[in-house]
PDB file of C-alpha atoms in Angstrom:
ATOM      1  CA  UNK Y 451     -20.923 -14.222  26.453  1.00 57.00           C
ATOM      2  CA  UNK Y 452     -22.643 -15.950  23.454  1.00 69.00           C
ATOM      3  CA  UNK Y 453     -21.230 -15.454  20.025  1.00 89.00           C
ATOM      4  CA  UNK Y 454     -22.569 -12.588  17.811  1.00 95.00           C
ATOM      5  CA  UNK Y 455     -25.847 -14.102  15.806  1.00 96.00           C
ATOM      6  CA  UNK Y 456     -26.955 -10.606  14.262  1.00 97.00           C
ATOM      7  CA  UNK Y 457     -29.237  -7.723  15.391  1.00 98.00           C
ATOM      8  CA  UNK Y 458     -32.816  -8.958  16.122  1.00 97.00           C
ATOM      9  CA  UNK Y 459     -35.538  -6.578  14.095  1.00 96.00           C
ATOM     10  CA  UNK Y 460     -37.183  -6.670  17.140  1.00 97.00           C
ATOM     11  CA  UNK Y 461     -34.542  -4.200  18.083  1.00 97.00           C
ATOM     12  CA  UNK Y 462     -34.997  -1.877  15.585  1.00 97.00           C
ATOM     13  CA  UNK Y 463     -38.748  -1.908  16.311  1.00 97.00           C
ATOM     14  CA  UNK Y 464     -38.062  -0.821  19.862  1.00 97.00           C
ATOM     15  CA  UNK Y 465     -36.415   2.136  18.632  1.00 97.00           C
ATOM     16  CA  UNK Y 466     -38.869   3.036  16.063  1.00 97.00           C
ATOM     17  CA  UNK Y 467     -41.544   2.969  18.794  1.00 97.00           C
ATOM     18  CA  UNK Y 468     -39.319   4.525  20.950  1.00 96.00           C
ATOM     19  CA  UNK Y 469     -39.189   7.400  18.933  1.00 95.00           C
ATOM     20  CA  UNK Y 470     -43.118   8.109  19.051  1.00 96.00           C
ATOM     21  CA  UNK Y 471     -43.107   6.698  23.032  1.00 96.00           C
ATOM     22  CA  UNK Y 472     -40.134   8.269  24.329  1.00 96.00           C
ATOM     23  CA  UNK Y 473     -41.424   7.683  28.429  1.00 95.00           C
ATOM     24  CA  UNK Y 474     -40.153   5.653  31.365  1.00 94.00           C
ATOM     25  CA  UNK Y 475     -43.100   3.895  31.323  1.00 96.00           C
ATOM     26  CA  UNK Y 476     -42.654   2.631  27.336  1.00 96.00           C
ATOM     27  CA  UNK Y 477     -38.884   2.231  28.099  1.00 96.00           C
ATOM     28  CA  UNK Y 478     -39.518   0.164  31.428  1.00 96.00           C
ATOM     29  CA  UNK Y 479     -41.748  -2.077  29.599  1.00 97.00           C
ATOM     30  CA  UNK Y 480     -39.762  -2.437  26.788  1.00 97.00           C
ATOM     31  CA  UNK Y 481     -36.144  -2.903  28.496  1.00 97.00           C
ATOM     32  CA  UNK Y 482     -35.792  -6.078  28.046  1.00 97.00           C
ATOM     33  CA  UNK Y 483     -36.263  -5.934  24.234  1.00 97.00           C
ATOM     34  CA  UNK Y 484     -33.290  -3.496  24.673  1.00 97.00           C
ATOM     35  CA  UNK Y 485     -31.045  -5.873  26.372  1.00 97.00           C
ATOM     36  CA  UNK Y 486     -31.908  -8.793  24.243  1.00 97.00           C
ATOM     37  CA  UNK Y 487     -32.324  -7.627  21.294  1.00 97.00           C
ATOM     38  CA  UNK Y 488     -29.654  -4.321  21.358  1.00 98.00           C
ATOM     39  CA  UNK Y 489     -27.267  -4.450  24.091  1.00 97.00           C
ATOM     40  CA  UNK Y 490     -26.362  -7.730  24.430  1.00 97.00           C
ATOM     41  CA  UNK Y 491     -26.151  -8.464  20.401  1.00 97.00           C
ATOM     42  CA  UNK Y 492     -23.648  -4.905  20.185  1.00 98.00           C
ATOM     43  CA  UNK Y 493     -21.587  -6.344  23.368  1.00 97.00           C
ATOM     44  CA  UNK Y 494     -21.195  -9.567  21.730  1.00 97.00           C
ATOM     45  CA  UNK Y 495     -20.293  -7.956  17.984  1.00 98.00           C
ATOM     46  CA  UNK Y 496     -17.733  -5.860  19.935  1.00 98.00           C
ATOM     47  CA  UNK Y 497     -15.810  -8.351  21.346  1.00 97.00           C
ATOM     48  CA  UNK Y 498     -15.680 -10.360  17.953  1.00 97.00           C
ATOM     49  CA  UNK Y 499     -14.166  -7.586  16.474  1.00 98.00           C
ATOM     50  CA  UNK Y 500     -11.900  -6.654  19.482  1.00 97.00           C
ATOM     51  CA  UNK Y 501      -8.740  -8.207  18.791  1.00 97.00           C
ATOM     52  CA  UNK Y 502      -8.651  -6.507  15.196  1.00 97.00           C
ATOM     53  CA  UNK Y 503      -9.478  -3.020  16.160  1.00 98.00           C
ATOM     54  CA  UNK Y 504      -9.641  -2.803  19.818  1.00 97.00           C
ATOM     55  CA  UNK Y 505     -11.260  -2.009  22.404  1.00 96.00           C
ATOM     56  CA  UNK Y 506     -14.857  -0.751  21.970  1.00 97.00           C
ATOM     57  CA  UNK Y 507     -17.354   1.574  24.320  1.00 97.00           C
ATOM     58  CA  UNK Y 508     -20.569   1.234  24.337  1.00 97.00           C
ATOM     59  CA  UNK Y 509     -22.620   3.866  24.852  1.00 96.00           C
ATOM     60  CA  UNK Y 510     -25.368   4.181  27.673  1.00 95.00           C
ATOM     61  CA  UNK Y 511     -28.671   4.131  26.272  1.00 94.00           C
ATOM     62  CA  UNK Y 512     -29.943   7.400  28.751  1.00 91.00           C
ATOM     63  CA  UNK Y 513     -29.612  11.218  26.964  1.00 85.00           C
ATOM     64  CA  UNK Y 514     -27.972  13.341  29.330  1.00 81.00           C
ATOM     65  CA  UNK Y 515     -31.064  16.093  29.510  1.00 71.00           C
ATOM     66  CA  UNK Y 516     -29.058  18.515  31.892  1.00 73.00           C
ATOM     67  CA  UNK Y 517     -28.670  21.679  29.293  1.00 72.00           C
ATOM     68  CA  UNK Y 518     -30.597  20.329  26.352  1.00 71.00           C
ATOM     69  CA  UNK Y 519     -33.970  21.572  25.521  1.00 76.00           C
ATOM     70  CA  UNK Y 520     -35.312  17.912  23.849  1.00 78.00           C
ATOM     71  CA  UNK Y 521     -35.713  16.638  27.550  1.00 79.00           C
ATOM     72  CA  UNK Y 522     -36.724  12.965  26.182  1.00 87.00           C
ATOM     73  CA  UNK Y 523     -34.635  10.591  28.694  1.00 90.00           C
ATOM     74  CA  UNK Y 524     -33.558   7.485  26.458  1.00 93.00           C
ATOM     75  CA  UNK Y 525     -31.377   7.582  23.092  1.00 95.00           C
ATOM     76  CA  UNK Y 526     -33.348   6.142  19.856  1.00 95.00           C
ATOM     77  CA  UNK Y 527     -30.219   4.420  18.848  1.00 96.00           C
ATOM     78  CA  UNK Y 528     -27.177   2.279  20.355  1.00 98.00           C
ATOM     79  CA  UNK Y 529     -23.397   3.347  18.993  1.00 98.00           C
ATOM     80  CA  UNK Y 530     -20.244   1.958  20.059  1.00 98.00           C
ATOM     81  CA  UNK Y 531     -16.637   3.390  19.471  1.00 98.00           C
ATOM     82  CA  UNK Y 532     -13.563   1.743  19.078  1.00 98.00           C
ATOM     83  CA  UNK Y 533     -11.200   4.823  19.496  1.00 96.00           C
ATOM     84  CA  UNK Y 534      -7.452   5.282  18.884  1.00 96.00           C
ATOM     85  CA  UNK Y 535      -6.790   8.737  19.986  1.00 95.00           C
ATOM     86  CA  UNK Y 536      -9.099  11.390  21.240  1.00 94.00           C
ATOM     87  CA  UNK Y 537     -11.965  11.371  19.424  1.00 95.00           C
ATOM     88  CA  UNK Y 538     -10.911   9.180  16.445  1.00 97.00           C
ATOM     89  CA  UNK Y 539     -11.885   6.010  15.869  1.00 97.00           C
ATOM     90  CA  UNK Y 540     -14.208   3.780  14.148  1.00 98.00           C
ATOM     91  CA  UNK Y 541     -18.307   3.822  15.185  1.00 98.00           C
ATOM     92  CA  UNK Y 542     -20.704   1.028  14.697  1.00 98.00           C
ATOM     93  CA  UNK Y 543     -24.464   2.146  15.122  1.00 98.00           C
ATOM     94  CA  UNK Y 544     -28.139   0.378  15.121  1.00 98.00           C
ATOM     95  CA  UNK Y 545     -31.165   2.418  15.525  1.00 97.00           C
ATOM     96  CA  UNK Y 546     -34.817   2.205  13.874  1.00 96.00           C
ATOM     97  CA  UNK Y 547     -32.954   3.128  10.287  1.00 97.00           C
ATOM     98  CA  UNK Y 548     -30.777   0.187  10.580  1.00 98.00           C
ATOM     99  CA  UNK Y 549     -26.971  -0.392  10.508  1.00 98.00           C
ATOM    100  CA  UNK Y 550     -24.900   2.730  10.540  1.00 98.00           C
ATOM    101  CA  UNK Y 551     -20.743   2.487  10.788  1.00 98.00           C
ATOM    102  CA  UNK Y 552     -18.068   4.874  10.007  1.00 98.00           C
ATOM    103  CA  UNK Y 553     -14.441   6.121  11.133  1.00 98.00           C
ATOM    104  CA  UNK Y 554     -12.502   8.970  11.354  1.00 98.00           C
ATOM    105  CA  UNK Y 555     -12.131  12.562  13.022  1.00 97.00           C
ATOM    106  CA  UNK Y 556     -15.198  13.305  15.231  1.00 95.00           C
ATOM    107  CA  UNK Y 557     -14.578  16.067  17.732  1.00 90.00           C
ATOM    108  CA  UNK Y 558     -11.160  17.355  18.859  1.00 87.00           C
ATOM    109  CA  UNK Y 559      -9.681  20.566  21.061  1.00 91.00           C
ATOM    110  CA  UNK Y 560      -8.458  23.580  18.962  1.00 93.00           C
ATOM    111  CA  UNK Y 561      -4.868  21.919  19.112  1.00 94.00           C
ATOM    112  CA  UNK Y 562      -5.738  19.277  17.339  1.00 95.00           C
ATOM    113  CA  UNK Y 563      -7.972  20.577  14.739  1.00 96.00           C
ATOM    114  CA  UNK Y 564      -4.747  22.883  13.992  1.00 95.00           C
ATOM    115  CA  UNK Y 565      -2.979  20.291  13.540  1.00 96.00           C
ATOM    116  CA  UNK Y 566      -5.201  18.739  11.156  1.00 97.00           C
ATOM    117  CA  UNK Y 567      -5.243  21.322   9.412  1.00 97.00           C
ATOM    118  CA  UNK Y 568      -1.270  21.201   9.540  1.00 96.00           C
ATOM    119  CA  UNK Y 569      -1.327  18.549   7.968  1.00 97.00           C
ATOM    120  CA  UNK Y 570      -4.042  18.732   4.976  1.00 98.00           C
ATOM    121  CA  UNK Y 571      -1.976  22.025   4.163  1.00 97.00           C
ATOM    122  CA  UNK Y 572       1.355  20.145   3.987  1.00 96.00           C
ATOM    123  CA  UNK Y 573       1.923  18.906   0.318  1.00 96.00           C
ATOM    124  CA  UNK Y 574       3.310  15.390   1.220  1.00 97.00           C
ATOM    125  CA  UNK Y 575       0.254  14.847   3.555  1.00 97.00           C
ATOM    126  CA  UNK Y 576      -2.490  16.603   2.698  1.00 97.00           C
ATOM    127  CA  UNK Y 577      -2.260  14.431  -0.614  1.00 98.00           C
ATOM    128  CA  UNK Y 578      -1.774  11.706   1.214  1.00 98.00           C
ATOM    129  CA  UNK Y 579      -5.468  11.677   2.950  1.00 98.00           C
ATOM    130  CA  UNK Y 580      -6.981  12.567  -0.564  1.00 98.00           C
ATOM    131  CA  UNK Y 581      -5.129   9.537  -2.159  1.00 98.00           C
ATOM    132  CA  UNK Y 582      -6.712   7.891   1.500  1.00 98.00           C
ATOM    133  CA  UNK Y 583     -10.471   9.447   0.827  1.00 98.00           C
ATOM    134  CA  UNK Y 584     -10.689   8.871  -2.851  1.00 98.00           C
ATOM    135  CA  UNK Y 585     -10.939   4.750  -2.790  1.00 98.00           C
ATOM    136  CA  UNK Y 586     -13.123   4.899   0.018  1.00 98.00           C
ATOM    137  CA  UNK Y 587     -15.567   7.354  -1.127  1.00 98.00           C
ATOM    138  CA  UNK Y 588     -15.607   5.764  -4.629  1.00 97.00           C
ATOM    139  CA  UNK Y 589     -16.280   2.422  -2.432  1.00 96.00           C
ATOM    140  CA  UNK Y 590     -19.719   4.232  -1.326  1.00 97.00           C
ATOM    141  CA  UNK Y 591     -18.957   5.493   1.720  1.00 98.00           C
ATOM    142  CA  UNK Y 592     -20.426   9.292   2.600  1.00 98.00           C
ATOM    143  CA  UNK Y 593     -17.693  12.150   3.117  1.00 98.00           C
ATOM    144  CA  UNK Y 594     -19.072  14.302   5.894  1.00 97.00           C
ATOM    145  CA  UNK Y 595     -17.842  16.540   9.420  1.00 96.00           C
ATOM    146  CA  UNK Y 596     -18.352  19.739  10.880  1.00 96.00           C
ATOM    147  CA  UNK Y 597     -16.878  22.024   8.238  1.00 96.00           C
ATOM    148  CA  UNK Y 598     -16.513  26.009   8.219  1.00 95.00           C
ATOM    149  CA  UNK Y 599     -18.596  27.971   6.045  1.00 93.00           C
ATOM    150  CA  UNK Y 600     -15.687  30.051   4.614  1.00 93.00           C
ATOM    151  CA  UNK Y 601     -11.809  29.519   4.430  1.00 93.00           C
ATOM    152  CA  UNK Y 602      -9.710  29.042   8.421  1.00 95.00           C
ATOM    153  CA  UNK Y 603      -7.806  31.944   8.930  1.00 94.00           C
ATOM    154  CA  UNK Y 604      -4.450  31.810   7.767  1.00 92.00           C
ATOM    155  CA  UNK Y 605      -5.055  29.945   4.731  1.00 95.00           C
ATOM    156  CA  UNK Y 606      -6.097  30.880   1.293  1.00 93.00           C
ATOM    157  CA  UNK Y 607      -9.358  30.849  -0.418  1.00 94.00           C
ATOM    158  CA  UNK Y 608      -7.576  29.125  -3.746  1.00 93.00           C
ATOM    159  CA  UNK Y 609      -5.878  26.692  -1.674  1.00 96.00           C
ATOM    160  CA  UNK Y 610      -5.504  23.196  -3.495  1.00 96.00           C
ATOM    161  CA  UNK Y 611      -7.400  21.272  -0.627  1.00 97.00           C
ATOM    162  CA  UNK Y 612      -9.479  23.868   0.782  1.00 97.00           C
ATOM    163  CA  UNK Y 613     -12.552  21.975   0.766  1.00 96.00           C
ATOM    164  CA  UNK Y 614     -10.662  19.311   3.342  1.00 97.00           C
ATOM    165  CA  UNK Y 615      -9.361  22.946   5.255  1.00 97.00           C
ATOM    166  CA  UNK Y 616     -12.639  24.018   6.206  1.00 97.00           C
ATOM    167  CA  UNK Y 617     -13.038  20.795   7.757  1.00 97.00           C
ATOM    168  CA  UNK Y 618     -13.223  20.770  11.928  1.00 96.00           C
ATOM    169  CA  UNK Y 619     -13.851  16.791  11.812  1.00 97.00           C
ATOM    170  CA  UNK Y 620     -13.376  14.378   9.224  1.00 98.00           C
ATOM    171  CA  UNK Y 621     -15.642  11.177   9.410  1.00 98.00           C
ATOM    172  CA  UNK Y 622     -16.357   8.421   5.945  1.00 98.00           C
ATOM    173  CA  UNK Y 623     -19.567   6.606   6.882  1.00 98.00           C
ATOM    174  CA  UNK Y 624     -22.115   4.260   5.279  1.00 98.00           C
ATOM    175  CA  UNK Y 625     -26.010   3.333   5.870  1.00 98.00           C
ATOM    176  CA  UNK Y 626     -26.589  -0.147   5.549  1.00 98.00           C
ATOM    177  CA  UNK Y 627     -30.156   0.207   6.002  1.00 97.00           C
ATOM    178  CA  UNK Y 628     -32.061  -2.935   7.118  1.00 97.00           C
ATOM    179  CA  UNK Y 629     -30.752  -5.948   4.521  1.00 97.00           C
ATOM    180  CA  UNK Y 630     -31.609  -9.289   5.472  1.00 96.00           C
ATOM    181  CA  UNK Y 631     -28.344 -10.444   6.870  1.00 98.00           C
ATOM    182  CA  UNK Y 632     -28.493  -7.833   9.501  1.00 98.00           C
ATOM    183  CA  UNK Y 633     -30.340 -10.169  12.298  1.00 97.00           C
ATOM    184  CA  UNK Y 634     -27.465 -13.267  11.090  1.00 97.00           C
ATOM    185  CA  UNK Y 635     -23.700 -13.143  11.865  1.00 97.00           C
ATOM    186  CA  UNK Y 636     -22.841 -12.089   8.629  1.00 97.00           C
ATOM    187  CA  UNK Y 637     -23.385  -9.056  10.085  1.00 98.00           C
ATOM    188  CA  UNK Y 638     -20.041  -9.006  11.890  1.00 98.00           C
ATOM    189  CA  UNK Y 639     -18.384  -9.746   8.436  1.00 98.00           C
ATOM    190  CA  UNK Y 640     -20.358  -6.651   7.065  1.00 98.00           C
ATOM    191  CA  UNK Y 641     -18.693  -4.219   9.668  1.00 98.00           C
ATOM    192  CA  UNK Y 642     -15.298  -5.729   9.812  1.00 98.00           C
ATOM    193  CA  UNK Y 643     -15.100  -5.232   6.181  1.00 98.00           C
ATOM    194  CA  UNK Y 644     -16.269  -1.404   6.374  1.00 98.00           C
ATOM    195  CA  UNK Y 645     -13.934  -0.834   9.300  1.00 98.00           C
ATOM    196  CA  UNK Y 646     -11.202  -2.408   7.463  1.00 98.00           C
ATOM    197  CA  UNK Y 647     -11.544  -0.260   4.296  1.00 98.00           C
ATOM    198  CA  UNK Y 648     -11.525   2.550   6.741  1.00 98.00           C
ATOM    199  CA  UNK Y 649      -8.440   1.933   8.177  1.00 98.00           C
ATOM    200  CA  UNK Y 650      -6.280   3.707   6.282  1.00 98.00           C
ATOM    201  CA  UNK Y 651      -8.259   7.191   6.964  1.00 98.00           C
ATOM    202  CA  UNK Y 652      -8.543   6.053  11.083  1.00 98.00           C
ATOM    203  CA  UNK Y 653      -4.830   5.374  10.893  1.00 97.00           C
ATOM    204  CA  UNK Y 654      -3.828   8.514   9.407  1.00 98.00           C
ATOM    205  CA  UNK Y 655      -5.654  10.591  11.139  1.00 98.00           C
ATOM    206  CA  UNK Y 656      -4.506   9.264  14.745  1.00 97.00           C
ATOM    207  CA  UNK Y 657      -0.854   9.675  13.624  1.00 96.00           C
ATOM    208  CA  UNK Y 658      -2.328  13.226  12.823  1.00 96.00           C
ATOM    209  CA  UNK Y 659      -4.013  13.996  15.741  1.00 93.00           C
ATOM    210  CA  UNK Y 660      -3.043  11.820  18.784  1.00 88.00           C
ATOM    211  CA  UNK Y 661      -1.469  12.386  21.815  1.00 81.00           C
ATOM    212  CA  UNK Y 662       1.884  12.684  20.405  1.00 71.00           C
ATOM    213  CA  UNK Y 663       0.896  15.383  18.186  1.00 71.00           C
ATOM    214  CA  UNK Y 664      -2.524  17.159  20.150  1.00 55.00           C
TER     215      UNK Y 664
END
């Protein structure tokens, strides 16, 4: 495989008319745009990163259609994950919008949400992940997650870190947008940094939430 050179705009213009052409005809056309100019660049910034964070998947570019009611067959974006537990890890994404990465707690059984939630309740960890959160947010990077509407039962409404409680998945995240290094390799210094300043929050949240502890 070739080194990572950056993320042709040609790709992004696939998936901007991919989102007003969403058809097997536009998409047959079109593929190899997506393998050129998507796949192959995300397979290749992947495996640079590999042997600092592991591992990633990249995702197939078809929508599974079976029970949804938008019955458009292709994505309008490529993501990759490079997970350390069940469901947490760090994503990398490129789409029509741009570059898109974050980390952290993205879906999880009821076990492991409880014992998220375990753990934000507990005083010597649950100030740990704000002391975690704080620097990163303050570095720019988006706090967001499925989060209740009111308190979880068992826990009170005036509860120190009840706004991290309410949380059922914790993710940081950042939208780089289209700059003009994104089609050179600086790109892969881009998301290495990100994923790096994420660490901390990934790192915590599998010794949270992973297999030892689910």
């Amino acid at each position: 495989m070739a080194g990572f050179g950056g993320f042709p705009l040609a790709g992004l213009d696939l998936y901007e008319d991919l989102e007003v052409d969403n058809s097997k005809t536009f998409w047959t056309a079109h593929k190899h745009v997506y393998e050129q100019a998507v796949r192959d660049p995300m397979l290749a910034l992947t495996a640079e990163l590999e042997a600092e964070f592991g591992t990633a998947k990249i995702f197939r570019p078809y929508r599974d259609v079976r029970f949804a009611k938008d019955k458009a067959p292709y994505k309008t974006h490529q993501g990759a994950v490079a997970g350390t537990a069940p469901g947490v890890g760090w994503y990398v994404q490129i789409g029509a919008a741009g570059l898109f990465v974050s980390g952290g707690f993205y879906r999880g059984s009821a076990e492991q949400v409880a014992q998220f939630r375990r753990a934000v309740d507990d005083d010597v960890r649950g100030r740990e992940l704000e002391s975690i959160l704080q620097p990163i947010v303050s570095a720019g990077f988006d706090l967001g997650g499925e989060t209740l509407k009111t308190k979880p039962k068992g826990y009170d409404a005036d509860h120190p870190r009840i706004a991290l409680l309410r949380h059922k998945s914790l993710t940081c995240s950042h939208a780089f947008g289209a700059p003009e290094w994104l089609s050179t390799p600086q790109t892969a210094d881009q998301v290495r940094t990100a994923w790096t300043t994420l660490r901390p929050l990934v790192e915590w949240l599998t010794a949270v939430v992973g297999p030892a502890n689910a």
